[in-house]
mmCIF file of C-alpha atoms in Angstrom:
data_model
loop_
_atom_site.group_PDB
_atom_site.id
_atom_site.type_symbol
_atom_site.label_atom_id
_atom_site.label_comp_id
_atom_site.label_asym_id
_atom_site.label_seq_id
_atom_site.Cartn_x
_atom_site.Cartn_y
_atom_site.Cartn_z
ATOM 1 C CA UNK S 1 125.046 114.507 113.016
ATOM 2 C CA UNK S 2 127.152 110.975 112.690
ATOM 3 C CA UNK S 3 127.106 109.580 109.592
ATOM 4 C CA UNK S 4 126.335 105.912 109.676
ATOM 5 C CA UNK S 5 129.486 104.278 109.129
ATOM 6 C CA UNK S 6 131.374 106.374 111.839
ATOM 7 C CA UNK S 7 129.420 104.388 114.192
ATOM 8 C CA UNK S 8 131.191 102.737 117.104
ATOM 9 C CA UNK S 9 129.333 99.194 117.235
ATOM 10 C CA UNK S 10 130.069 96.738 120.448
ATOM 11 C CA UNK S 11 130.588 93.314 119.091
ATOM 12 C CA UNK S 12 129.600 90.919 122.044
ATOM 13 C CA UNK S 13 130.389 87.483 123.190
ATOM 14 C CA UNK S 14 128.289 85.800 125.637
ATOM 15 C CA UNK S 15 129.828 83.399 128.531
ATOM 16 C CA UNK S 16 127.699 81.381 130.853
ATOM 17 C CA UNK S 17 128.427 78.881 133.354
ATOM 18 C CA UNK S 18 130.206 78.336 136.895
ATOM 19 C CA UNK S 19 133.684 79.333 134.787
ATOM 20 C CA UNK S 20 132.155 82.411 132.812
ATOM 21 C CA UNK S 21 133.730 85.369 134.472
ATOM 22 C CA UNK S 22 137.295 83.805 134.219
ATOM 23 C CA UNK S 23 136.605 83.001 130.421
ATOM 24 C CA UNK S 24 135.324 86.560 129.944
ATOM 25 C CA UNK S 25 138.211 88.487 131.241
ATOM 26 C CA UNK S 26 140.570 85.951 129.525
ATOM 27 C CA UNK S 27 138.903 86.637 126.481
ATOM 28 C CA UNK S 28 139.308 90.387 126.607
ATOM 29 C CA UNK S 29 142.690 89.809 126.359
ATOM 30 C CA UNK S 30 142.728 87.706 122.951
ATOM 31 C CA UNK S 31 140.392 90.519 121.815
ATOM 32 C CA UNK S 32 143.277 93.260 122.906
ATOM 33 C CA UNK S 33 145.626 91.183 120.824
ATOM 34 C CA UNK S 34 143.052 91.077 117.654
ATOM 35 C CA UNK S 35 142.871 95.184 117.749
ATOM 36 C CA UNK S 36 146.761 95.586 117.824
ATOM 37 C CA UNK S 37 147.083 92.451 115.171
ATOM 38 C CA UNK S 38 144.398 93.949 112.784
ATOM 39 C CA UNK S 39 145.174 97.454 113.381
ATOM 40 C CA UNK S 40 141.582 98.428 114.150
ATOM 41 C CA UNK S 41 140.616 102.037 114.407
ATOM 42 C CA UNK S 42 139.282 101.750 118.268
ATOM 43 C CA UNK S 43 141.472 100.526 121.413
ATOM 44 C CA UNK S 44 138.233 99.757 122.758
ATOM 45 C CA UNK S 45 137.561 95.579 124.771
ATOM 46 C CA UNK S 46 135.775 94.834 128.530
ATOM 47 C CA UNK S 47 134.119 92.374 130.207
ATOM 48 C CA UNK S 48 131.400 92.747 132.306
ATOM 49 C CA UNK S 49 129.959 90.245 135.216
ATOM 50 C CA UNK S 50 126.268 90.207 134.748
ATOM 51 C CA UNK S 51 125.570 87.671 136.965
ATOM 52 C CA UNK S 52 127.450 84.739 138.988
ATOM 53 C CA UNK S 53 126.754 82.608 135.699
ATOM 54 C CA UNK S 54 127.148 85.197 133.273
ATOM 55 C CA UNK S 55 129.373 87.136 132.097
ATOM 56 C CA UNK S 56 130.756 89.258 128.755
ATOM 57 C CA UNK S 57 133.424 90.167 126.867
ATOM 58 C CA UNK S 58 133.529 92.922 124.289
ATOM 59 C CA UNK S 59 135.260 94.852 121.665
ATOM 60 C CA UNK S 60 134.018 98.576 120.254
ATOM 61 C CA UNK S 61 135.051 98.597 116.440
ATOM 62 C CA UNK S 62 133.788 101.339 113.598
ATOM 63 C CA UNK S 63 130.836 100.322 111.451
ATOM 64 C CA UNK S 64 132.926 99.949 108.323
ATOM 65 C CA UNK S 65 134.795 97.074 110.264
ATOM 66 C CA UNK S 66 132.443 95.231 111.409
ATOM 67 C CA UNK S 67 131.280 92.964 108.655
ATOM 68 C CA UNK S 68 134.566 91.628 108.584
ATOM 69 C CA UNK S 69 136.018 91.672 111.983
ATOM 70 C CA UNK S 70 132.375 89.308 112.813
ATOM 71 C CA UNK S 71 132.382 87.051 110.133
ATOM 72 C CA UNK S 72 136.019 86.530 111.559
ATOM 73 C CA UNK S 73 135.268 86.809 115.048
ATOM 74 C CA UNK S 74 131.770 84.981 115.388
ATOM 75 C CA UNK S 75 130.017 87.208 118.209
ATOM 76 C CA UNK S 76 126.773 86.437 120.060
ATOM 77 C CA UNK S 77 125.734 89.801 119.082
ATOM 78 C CA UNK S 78 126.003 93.805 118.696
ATOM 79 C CA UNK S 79 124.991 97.100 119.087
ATOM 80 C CA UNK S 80 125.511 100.648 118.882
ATOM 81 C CA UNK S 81 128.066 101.699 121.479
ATOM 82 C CA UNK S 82 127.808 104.660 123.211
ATOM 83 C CA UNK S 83 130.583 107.219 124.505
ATOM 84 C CA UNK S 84 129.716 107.703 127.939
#
């Protein structure tokens, strides 16, 4: 069984609007930067189109970083993230 901090949780940021998918993908890629920057254990960001006016970006980091990486960060919102 996990233990509760080896959680992966999926920090997400929501975008909305005409311009949303354009802002989520570029995003991603400041996200990208923040792993390599802050040496987080996962190598895990996306984006995701939900619809024409809104979209998602997101990064995967372990429970025991998450406190700080969103006070820094300022997501919309998380969740457990699972492997698929």
């Amino acid at each position: 069984m996990e233990k509760v901090l080896d959680r992966k949780i999926k920090l997400i940021w929501d975008f909305r609007g005409p311009g949303a998918a354009r802002t989520a993908e570029h995003y991603e890629k400041h996200l990208a930067e923040f792993i390599l920057i802050e040496e987080l254990k996962f190598d895990i960001t996306g984006f995701q189109h939900i619809t024409d006016m809104h979209s998602i970006a997101y990064l995967v980091v372990a429970e025991f970083e998450m406190k700080e990486v969103r006070d820094v960060l300022k997501p919309q919102r998380g969740q457990v993230y699972l492997d698929k």
